Structures are given as C-alpha cells and as structure tokens.
PDB file of C-alpha atoms in Angstrom:
ATOM      1  CA  MET A 920     103.364  20.299 116.534  1.00  0.00           C
ATOM      2  CA  ALA A 921     106.699  19.376 117.993  1.00  0.00           C
ATOM      3  CA  ASP A 922     105.307  19.877 121.502  1.00  0.00           C
ATOM      4  CA  ASP A 923     102.358  17.674 120.730  1.00  0.00           C
ATOM      5  CA  GLU A 924     104.610  14.977 119.337  1.00  0.00           C
ATOM      6  CA  GLY A 925     106.869  15.221 122.378  1.00  0.00           C
ATOM      7  CA  ALA A 926     103.858  14.930 124.652  1.00  0.00           C
ATOM      8  CA  ALA A 927     102.605  12.002 122.733  1.00  0.00           C
ATOM      9  CA  TYR A 928     106.041  10.357 122.989  1.00  0.00           C
ATOM     10  CA  TRP A 929     106.189  10.642 126.759  1.00  0.00           C
ATOM     11  CA  GLU A 930     102.581   9.571 127.114  1.00  0.00           C
ATOM     12  CA  GLY A 931     103.471   6.451 125.132  1.00  0.00           C
ATOM     13  CA  VAL A 932     106.580   5.849 127.320  1.00  0.00           C
ATOM     14  CA  TYR A 933     104.804   6.112 130.668  1.00  0.00           C
ATOM     15  CA  GLY A 934     101.236   5.335 129.545  1.00  0.00           C
ATOM     16  CA  GLN A 935      99.869   8.449 131.152  1.00  0.00           C
ATOM     17  CA  PRO A 936      98.386  11.577 129.711  1.00  0.00           C
ATOM     18  CA  ILE A 937     100.498  14.717 130.318  1.00  0.00           C
ATOM     19  CA  HIS A 938      97.562  17.026 130.987  1.00  0.00           C
ATOM     20  CA  LEU A 939      97.076  15.360 134.370  1.00  0.00           C
ATOM     21  CA  TYR A 940      99.912  17.495 135.695  1.00  0.00           C
ATOM     22  CA  GLU A 941      99.349  21.154 136.087  1.00  0.00           C
ATOM     23  CA  ARG A 942     102.261  23.458 135.621  1.00  0.00           C
ATOM     24  CA  PRO A 943     103.327  24.379 139.204  1.00  0.00           C
ATOM     25  CA  LYS A 944     105.055  27.486 140.428  1.00  0.00           C
ATOM     26  CA  VAL A 945     108.656  27.347 141.610  1.00  0.00           C
ATOM     27  CA  GLU A 946     110.618  29.516 143.948  1.00  0.00           C
ATOM     28  CA  ASN A 947     113.374  31.607 142.277  1.00  0.00           C
ATOM     29  CA  GLU A 948     116.616  32.880 143.837  1.00  0.00           C
ATOM     30  CA  LYS A 949     114.751  35.816 145.308  1.00  0.00           C
ATOM     31  CA  GLY A 950     112.272  33.552 147.029  1.00  0.00           C
ATOM     32  CA  GLU A 951     109.505  34.525 144.689  1.00  0.00           C
ATOM     33  CA  LEU A 952     107.105  32.092 143.038  1.00  0.00           C
ATOM     34  CA  GLU A 953     107.023  32.024 139.212  1.00  0.00           C
ATOM     35  CA  ILE A 954     105.674  29.773 136.456  1.00  0.00           C
ATOM     36  CA  MET A 955     107.963  26.947 135.339  1.00  0.00           C
ATOM     37  CA  THR A 956     109.664  27.291 132.034  1.00  0.00           C
ATOM     38  CA  ASP A 957     108.774  24.768 129.310  1.00  0.00           C
ATOM     39  CA  GLU A 958     111.965  22.894 129.942  1.00  0.00           C
ATOM     40  CA  GLU A 959     111.393  22.754 133.778  1.00  0.00           C
ATOM     41  CA  TYR A 960     107.799  21.738 133.264  1.00  0.00           C
ATOM     42  CA  ALA A 961     108.755  18.969 130.825  1.00  0.00           C
ATOM     43  CA  GLU A 962     111.296  17.600 133.364  1.00  0.00           C
ATOM     44  CA  TYR A 963     108.735  17.907 136.124  1.00  0.00           C
ATOM     45  CA  VAL A 964     106.072  15.903 134.115  1.00  0.00           C
ATOM     46  CA  ARG A 965     108.625  13.238 133.165  1.00  0.00           C
ATOM     47  CA  ARG A 966     109.515  12.864 136.832  1.00  0.00           C
ATOM     48  CA  LYS A 967     105.921  12.676 137.934  1.00  0.00           C
ATOM     49  CA  MET A 968     105.066  10.189 135.257  1.00  0.00           C
ATOM     50  CA  TYR A 969     108.057   8.068 136.111  1.00  0.00           C
ATOM     51  CA  GLU A 970     107.107   8.004 139.795  1.00  0.00           C
ATOM     52  CA  LYS A 971     103.961   6.168 138.804  1.00  0.00           C
ATOM     53  CA  THR A 972     105.629   3.397 136.904  1.00  0.00           C
ATOM     54  CA  ASP A 973     106.265  -0.109 138.216  1.00  0.00           C
ATOM     55  CA  GLU A 974     109.987   0.419 137.825  1.00  0.00           C
ATOM     56  CA  TYR A 975     109.949   3.474 140.006  1.00  0.00           C
ATOM     57  CA  LEU A 976     107.628   1.925 142.589  1.00  0.00           C
ATOM     58  CA  GLU A 977     109.902  -1.089 142.841  1.00  0.00           C
ATOM     59  CA  LYS A 978     112.982   1.013 143.228  1.00  0.00           C
ATOM     60  CA  GLU A 979     111.225   3.280 145.769  1.00  0.00           C
ATOM     61  CA  GLY A 980     110.013   0.231 147.694  1.00  0.00           C
ATOM     62  CA  LYS A 981     113.596  -1.148 147.873  1.00  0.00           C
ATOM     63  CA  ARG A 982     114.904   2.304 148.905  1.00  0.00           C
ATOM     64  CA  ILE A 983     112.309   2.603 151.694  1.00  0.00           C
ATOM     65  CA  LYS A 984     112.999  -1.003 152.823  1.00  0.00           C
ATOM     66  CA  LYS A 985     116.755  -0.269 152.844  1.00  0.00           C
ATOM     67  CA  GLU A 986     116.167   3.015 154.729  1.00  0.00           C
ATOM     68  CA  ARG A 987     113.996   1.296 157.332  1.00  0.00           C
ATOM     69  CA  GLU A 988     116.604  -1.443 157.770  1.00  0.00           C
ATOM     70  CA  ARG A 989     119.259   1.213 158.245  1.00  0.00           C
ATOM     71  CA  ASP A 990     117.062   2.961 160.764  1.00  0.00           C
ATOM     72  CA  ARG A 991     116.382  -0.307 162.636  1.00  0.00           C
ATOM     73  CA  LYS A 992     120.084  -1.099 162.845  1.00  0.00           C
ATOM     74  CA  GLN A 993     120.788   2.419 164.053  1.00  0.00           C
ATOM     75  CA  GLU A 994     118.109   2.019 166.734  1.00  0.00           C
ATOM     76  CA  GLU A 995     119.590  -1.286 167.793  1.00  0.00           C
ATOM     77  CA  GLU A 996     123.090   0.262 167.941  1.00  0.00           C
ATOM     78  CA  ASP A 997     121.812   3.229 169.936  1.00  0.00           C
ATOM     79  CA  ARG A 998     119.939   0.917 172.299  1.00  0.00           C
ATOM     80  CA  ALA A 999     122.993  -1.330 172.777  1.00  0.00           C
ATOM     81  CA  GLU A1000     125.111   1.815 173.400  1.00  0.00           C
ATOM     82  CA  TRP A1001     122.647   3.055 175.955  1.00  0.00           C
ATOM     83  CA  GLN A1002     122.539  -0.294 177.669  1.00  0.00           C
ATOM     84  CA  ARG A1003     126.328  -0.402 177.777  1.00  0.00           C
ATOM     85  CA  ARG A1004     126.501   3.053 179.262  1.00  0.00           C
ATOM     86  CA  GLU A1005     123.764   2.182 181.792  1.00  0.00           C
ATOM     87  CA  ARG A1006     125.629  -0.951 182.867  1.00  0.00           C
ATOM     88  CA  GLU A1007     128.832   1.053 183.218  1.00  0.00           C
ATOM     89  CA  ARG A1008     126.988   3.747 185.207  1.00  0.00           C
ATOM     90  CA  LEU A1009     125.429   1.135 187.550  1.00  0.00           C
ATOM     91  CA  LEU A1010     128.797  -0.596 187.992  1.00  0.00           C
ATOM     92  CA  LEU A1011     130.532   2.687 188.858  1.00  0.00           C
ATOM     93  CA  GLU A1012     127.661   3.499 191.252  1.00  0.00           C
ATOM     94  CA  LYS A1013     127.973   0.091 192.831  1.00  0.00           C
ATOM     95  CA  GLU A1014     131.698   0.503 193.212  1.00  0.00           C
ATOM     96  CA  ARG A1015     131.205   3.997 194.735  1.00  0.00           C
ATOM     97  CA  ARG A1016     128.725   2.665 197.257  1.00  0.00           C
ATOM     98  CA  SER A1017     131.030  -0.308 197.989  1.00  0.00           C
ATOM     99  CA  ARG A1018     133.992   2.051 198.616  1.00  0.00           C
ATOM    100  CA  LYS A1019     131.850   4.236 200.785  1.00  0.00           C
ATOM    101  CA  ASN A1020     130.551   1.248 202.742  1.00  0.00           C
ATOM    102  CA  ILE A1021     134.051  -0.119 203.183  1.00  0.00           C
ATOM    103  CA  GLU A1022     135.312   3.232 204.530  1.00  0.00           C
ATOM    104  CA  ARG A1023     132.317   3.395 206.917  1.00  0.00           C
ATOM    105  CA  ILE A1024     132.977  -0.083 208.219  1.00  0.00           C
ATOM    106  CA  LYS A1025     136.677   0.581 208.601  1.00  0.00           C
ATOM    107  CA  LYS A1026     136.033   3.755 210.566  1.00  0.00           C
ATOM    108  CA  ALA A1027     133.460   2.043 212.819  1.00  0.00           C
ATOM    109  CA  TRP A1028     135.881  -0.887 213.440  1.00  0.00           C
ATOM    110  CA  ALA A1029     138.793   1.457 214.124  1.00  0.00           C
ATOM    111  CA  ILE A1030     136.644   3.301 216.657  1.00  0.00           C
ATOM    112  CA  TYR A1031     135.519   0.049 218.255  1.00  0.00           C
ATOM    113  CA  THR A1032     138.936  -1.517 218.610  1.00  0.00           C
ATOM    114  CA  GLY A1033     140.429   1.924 219.587  1.00  0.00           C
ATOM    115  CA  ILE A1034     138.083   2.151 222.577  1.00  0.00           C
ATOM    116  CA  TRP A1035     138.994  -1.408 223.580  1.00  0.00           C
ATOM    117  CA  ASP A1036     142.678  -0.570 223.378  1.00  0.00           C
ATOM    118  CA  ASP A1037     142.159   2.435 225.648  1.00  0.00           C
ATOM    119  CA  ILE A1038     140.132   0.288 228.088  1.00  0.00           C
ATOM    120  CA  THR A1039     142.866  -2.350 228.366  1.00  0.00           C
ATOM    121  CA  LYS A1040     145.534   0.322 228.976  1.00  0.00           C
ATOM    122  CA  LYS A1041     143.663   2.233 231.664  1.00  0.00           C
ATOM    123  CA  GLU A1042     143.387   1.332 235.270  1.00  0.00           C
ATOM    124  CA  ARG A1043     140.032   0.181 236.587  1.00  0.00           C
ATOM    125  CA  PRO A1044     137.794   3.245 237.170  1.00  0.00           C
ATOM    126  CA  LYS A1045     136.826   3.744 240.804  1.00  0.00           C
ATOM    127  CA  SER A1046     133.702   5.615 239.916  1.00  0.00           C
ATOM    128  CA  GLY A1047     131.938   7.565 237.162  1.00  0.00           C
ATOM    129  CA  ARG A1048     130.444   6.609 233.835  1.00  0.00           C
ATOM    130  CA  ILE A1049     132.202   3.867 231.856  1.00  0.00           C
ATOM    131  CA  GLU A1050     132.400   3.837 228.082  1.00  0.00           C
ATOM    132  CA  VAL A1051     131.180   0.577 226.582  1.00  0.00           C
ATOM    133  CA  PRO A1052     132.008   0.064 222.853  1.00  0.00           C
ATOM    134  CA  TRP A1053     128.923  -1.872 221.740  1.00  0.00           C
ATOM    135  CA  PRO A1054     129.810  -4.281 218.868  1.00  0.00           C
ATOM    136  CA  VAL A1055     127.631  -2.807 216.114  1.00  0.00           C
ATOM    137  CA  GLU A1056     128.407  -0.369 213.294  1.00  0.00           C
ATOM    138  CA  SER A1057     126.657   2.523 214.988  1.00  0.00           C
ATOM    139  CA  GLY A1058     128.317   1.856 218.321  1.00  0.00           C
ATOM    140  CA  ARG A1059     124.890   2.422 219.988  1.00  0.00           C
ATOM    141  CA  ARG A1060     123.402  -0.062 222.450  1.00  0.00           C
ATOM    142  CA  LYS A1061     119.896   0.405 221.034  1.00  0.00           C
ATOM    143  CA  ASP A1062     121.118  -1.086 217.751  1.00  0.00           C
ATOM    144  CA  VAL A1063     122.422  -4.294 219.316  1.00  0.00           C
ATOM    145  CA  SER A1064     120.937  -7.502 217.869  1.00  0.00           C
ATOM    146  CA  LYS A1065     122.270 -10.834 216.752  1.00  0.00           C
ATOM    147  CA  GLU A1066     122.004  -9.760 213.041  1.00  0.00           C
ATOM    148  CA  ALA A1067     123.775  -6.451 213.664  1.00  0.00           C
ATOM    149  CA  ILE A1068     126.606  -7.990 215.643  1.00  0.00           C
ATOM    150  CA  GLU A1069     127.167 -10.754 213.116  1.00  0.00           C
ATOM    151  CA  SER A1070     127.106  -8.246 210.211  1.00  0.00           C
ATOM    152  CA  PHE A1071     129.609  -5.987 212.016  1.00  0.00           C
ATOM    153  CA  PHE A1072     132.091  -8.707 212.670  1.00  0.00           C
ATOM    154  CA  LYS A1073     131.849 -10.185 209.190  1.00  0.00           C
ATOM    155  CA  SER A1074     131.932  -6.837 207.435  1.00  0.00           C
ATOM    156  CA  ALA A1075     134.964  -5.839 209.425  1.00  0.00           C
ATOM    157  CA  LEU A1076     136.646  -9.054 208.481  1.00  0.00           C
ATOM    158  CA  GLU A1077     135.977  -8.490 204.796  1.00  0.00           C
ATOM    159  CA  THR A1078     136.934  -4.834 204.679  1.00  0.00           C
ATOM    160  CA  ASN A1079     139.921  -4.792 207.115  1.00  0.00           C
ATOM    161  CA  GLY A1080     141.132  -8.380 207.110  1.00  0.00           C
ATOM    162  CA  VAL A1081     141.079  -7.741 210.919  1.00  0.00           C
ATOM    163  CA  ALA A1082     144.846  -8.047 210.960  1.00  0.00           C
ATOM    164  CA  ASN A1083     146.672  -8.425 214.211  1.00  0.00           C
ATOM    165  CA  GLY A1084     150.232  -7.525 213.349  1.00  0.00           C
ATOM    166  CA  SER A1085     151.062  -9.717 210.339  1.00  0.00           C
ATOM    167  CA  GLU A1086     148.610 -12.434 211.312  1.00  0.00           C
ATOM    168  CA  SER A1087     145.123 -12.202 209.790  1.00  0.00           C
ATOM    169  CA  LYS A1088     142.208 -13.383 211.858  1.00  0.00           C
ATOM    170  CA  SER A1089     139.338 -15.575 210.762  1.00  0.00           C
ATOM    171  CA  TYR A1090     135.697 -15.086 211.712  1.00  0.00           C
ATOM    172  CA  ALA A1091     136.130 -17.820 214.348  1.00  0.00           C
ATOM    173  CA  ASP A1092     139.185 -15.951 215.761  1.00  0.00           C
ATOM    174  CA  ILE A1093     137.097 -12.796 216.140  1.00  0.00           C
ATOM    175  CA  LEU A1094     134.257 -14.617 217.879  1.00  0.00           C
ATOM    176  CA  ARG A1095     136.774 -16.323 220.215  1.00  0.00           C
ATOM    177  CA  LEU A1096     138.281 -13.070 221.212  1.00  0.00           C
ATOM    178  CA  GLU A1097     135.032 -11.166 221.545  1.00  0.00           C
ATOM    179  CA  ARG A1098     133.469 -14.063 223.553  1.00  0.00           C
ATOM    180  CA  VAL A1099     136.145 -13.621 226.210  1.00  0.00           C
ATOM    181  CA  ARG A1100     136.017  -9.823 226.007  1.00  0.00           C
ATOM    182  CA  TRP A1101     132.242  -9.646 226.583  1.00  0.00           C
ATOM    183  CA  HIS A1102     132.010 -12.284 229.305  1.00  0.00           C
ATOM    184  CA  PRO A1103     130.085 -10.665 232.245  1.00  0.00           C
ATOM    185  CA  ASP A1104     132.762 -11.916 234.778  1.00  0.00           C
ATOM    186  CA  LYS A1105     135.416 -10.317 232.650  1.00  0.00           C
ATOM    187  CA  ALA A1106     133.446  -7.083 232.539  1.00  0.00           C
ATOM    188  CA  LEU A1107     133.097  -7.054 236.338  1.00  0.00           C
ATOM    189  CA  GLN A1108     136.803  -7.688 236.712  1.00  0.00           C
ATOM    190  CA  ARG A1109     137.592  -4.954 234.237  1.00  0.00           C
ATOM    191  CA  TRP A1110     135.286  -2.171 235.481  1.00  0.00           C
ATOM    192  CA  GLY A1111     134.302  -3.283 238.940  1.00  0.00           C
ATOM    193  CA  ARG A1112     130.820  -4.058 240.277  1.00  0.00           C
ATOM    194  CA  GLU A1113     130.544  -0.691 241.883  1.00  0.00           C
ATOM    195  CA  THR A1114     131.039   1.110 238.517  1.00  0.00           C
ATOM    196  CA  ILE A1115     128.816  -1.059 236.286  1.00  0.00           C
ATOM    197  CA  SER A1116     125.038  -0.413 236.679  1.00  0.00           C
ATOM    198  CA  ASP A1117     122.569  -3.245 236.529  1.00  0.00           C
ATOM    199  CA  ASP A1118     121.319  -1.882 233.180  1.00  0.00           C
ATOM    200  CA  ILE A1119     124.817  -1.854 231.626  1.00  0.00           C
ATOM    201  CA  LEU A1120     125.553  -5.331 233.009  1.00  0.00           C
ATOM    202  CA  GLN A1121     122.327  -6.639 231.434  1.00  0.00           C
ATOM    203  CA  GLY A1122     123.476  -5.166 228.117  1.00  0.00           C
ATOM    204  CA  ILE A1123     126.897  -6.754 228.365  1.00  0.00           C
ATOM    205  CA  THR A1124     125.351 -10.099 229.249  1.00  0.00           C
ATOM    206  CA  ALA A1125     123.000  -9.886 226.279  1.00  0.00           C
ATOM    207  CA  VAL A1126     125.935  -9.168 223.948  1.00  0.00           C
ATOM    208  CA  PHE A1127     127.876 -12.148 225.404  1.00  0.00           C
ATOM    209  CA  GLN A1128     124.927 -14.438 224.867  1.00  0.00           C
ATOM    210  CA  ILE A1129     124.675 -13.394 221.228  1.00  0.00           C
ATOM    211  CA  ILE A1130     128.382 -13.788 220.614  1.00  0.00           C
ATOM    212  CA  ASP A1131     128.386 -17.148 222.427  1.00  0.00           C
ATOM    213  CA  SER A1132     125.493 -18.284 220.170  1.00  0.00           C
ATOM    214  CA  LEU A1133     127.418 -17.147 217.044  1.00  0.00           C
ATOM    215  CA  TRP A1134     130.491 -18.920 218.315  1.00  0.00           C
ATOM    216  CA  ALA A1135     128.516 -22.192 218.790  1.00  0.00           C
ATOM    217  CA  GLU A1136     127.046 -21.892 215.308  1.00  0.00           C
ATOM    218  CA  GLU A1137     130.521 -21.312 213.814  1.00  0.00           C
ATOM    219  CA  ARG A1138     132.041 -24.298 215.572  1.00  0.00           C
ATOM    220  CA  GLU A1139     129.173 -26.520 214.507  1.00  0.00           C
ATOM    221  CA  GLY A1140     129.669 -25.386 210.913  1.00  0.00           C
ATOM    222  CA  GLU A1141     133.382 -26.209 211.045  1.00  0.00           C
ATOM    223  CA  LYS A1142     132.570 -29.797 212.160  1.00  0.00           C
ATOM    224  CA  ARG A1143     130.466 -30.412 208.980  1.00  0.00           C
TER     225      ARG A1143
END
C-alpha cells in the first residue's frame, strides 16, 4: 500500500506513470549485472521522470547552450593560438631565409671584390687565361643580364653597406666605380689585347653597356 501511495505521489508530481520505466540492471563492484534494489529503482524512476519535465528540459537546454558556447570559445582560442604560432613560424622561417640570403650575397660580393683586388695588385699577364669576375651573384658569365647585375649591386649594398674604409658607398657610387672598371678600354689596358679573346672582350663590353645604362637611369632619377 505504501509503495502504491509513493508511486501515486511521484506520478502526481511529474505527471507520468511509473510503470513506463522498467527496472534496469546495474553493474556491481565485481562488474556483474544485477537487479536494482527498490531504493535504487525509486531514485532511477524519479530521475527519469524529472528528465521529462519542463524544468529539467529548460535547465538541460541552458547547460547544452553553455557547453556549446564554452566549446566555441575554446575553438576560437585554439584557432587564435594556432594562427599565432603559424605567424611566428613563418616569421622565423623568413628571418632564416633572409640571414641565409644575406650570407650568400656577402660571400659572393667578397669573392667578387677579392678577385678585383688581386687583379689590381698583379702585373699585366703576358699570356694565358685571365680570370674575369663577372658582376652577378653566381660569378658566371652565362648568368649576366641587366636584372642580375642590378640585383647583385643593390643586394650587396643592402647586406654589406659596401663600405670602403669608414666611408659607405651609395648605389650611384657603386655604378660609378663599376662603370670605370668595366670600360673596354680599361680592360685592354689592364689585361692587354693579346691576352683578351674576342669572346671575352664582347662579354666585358656587354657588361659595361649594362652598367652604363644603369648609371644613366640612376642619374636621371637623381634629377627628379
């Protein structure tokens, strides 16, 4: 009788019949399934009945909404953190490539100017193959072009400052020096006509014409 009265009470509270809920089995400490006790079953039924009430559904809706909002914020934070790390990685990679590029240009410029220093210190060769330091990063004649020469001079200026003692040179200073250095007449005087082949002289002349063109463009720009 008491059980019936209790059942009727909870049915009145939640507006649902108790018999809708079968008595489930639960796992004991040994991992075995066993029938719920009356007390466990009563609590189980009350919980199930409560879960169907408007109050529960409202609370559950708020809980789910709050949980989704928390998940959304977490995703935004995770995405922002990933973007920050990616920006940092790209920046470090850019700096690494920049340092590598600077070292490469410095090395190429040191080789270029070093060969010219040796040339100016040596006596004019009477015969044999001459070493011409072509003014491009690779140092190879096949890579000579207006773009390559301009890039080499400007990159060297940016990475080295192209210092001459304590006096730093400008791009115009470099072109002025190189224009004299690569003049065909100067080359003939330096190496001798009997030493320079027609092919090498053509290459030197082509370099001079490119530098002369860059020099003219630079002077025109300074006038504006």
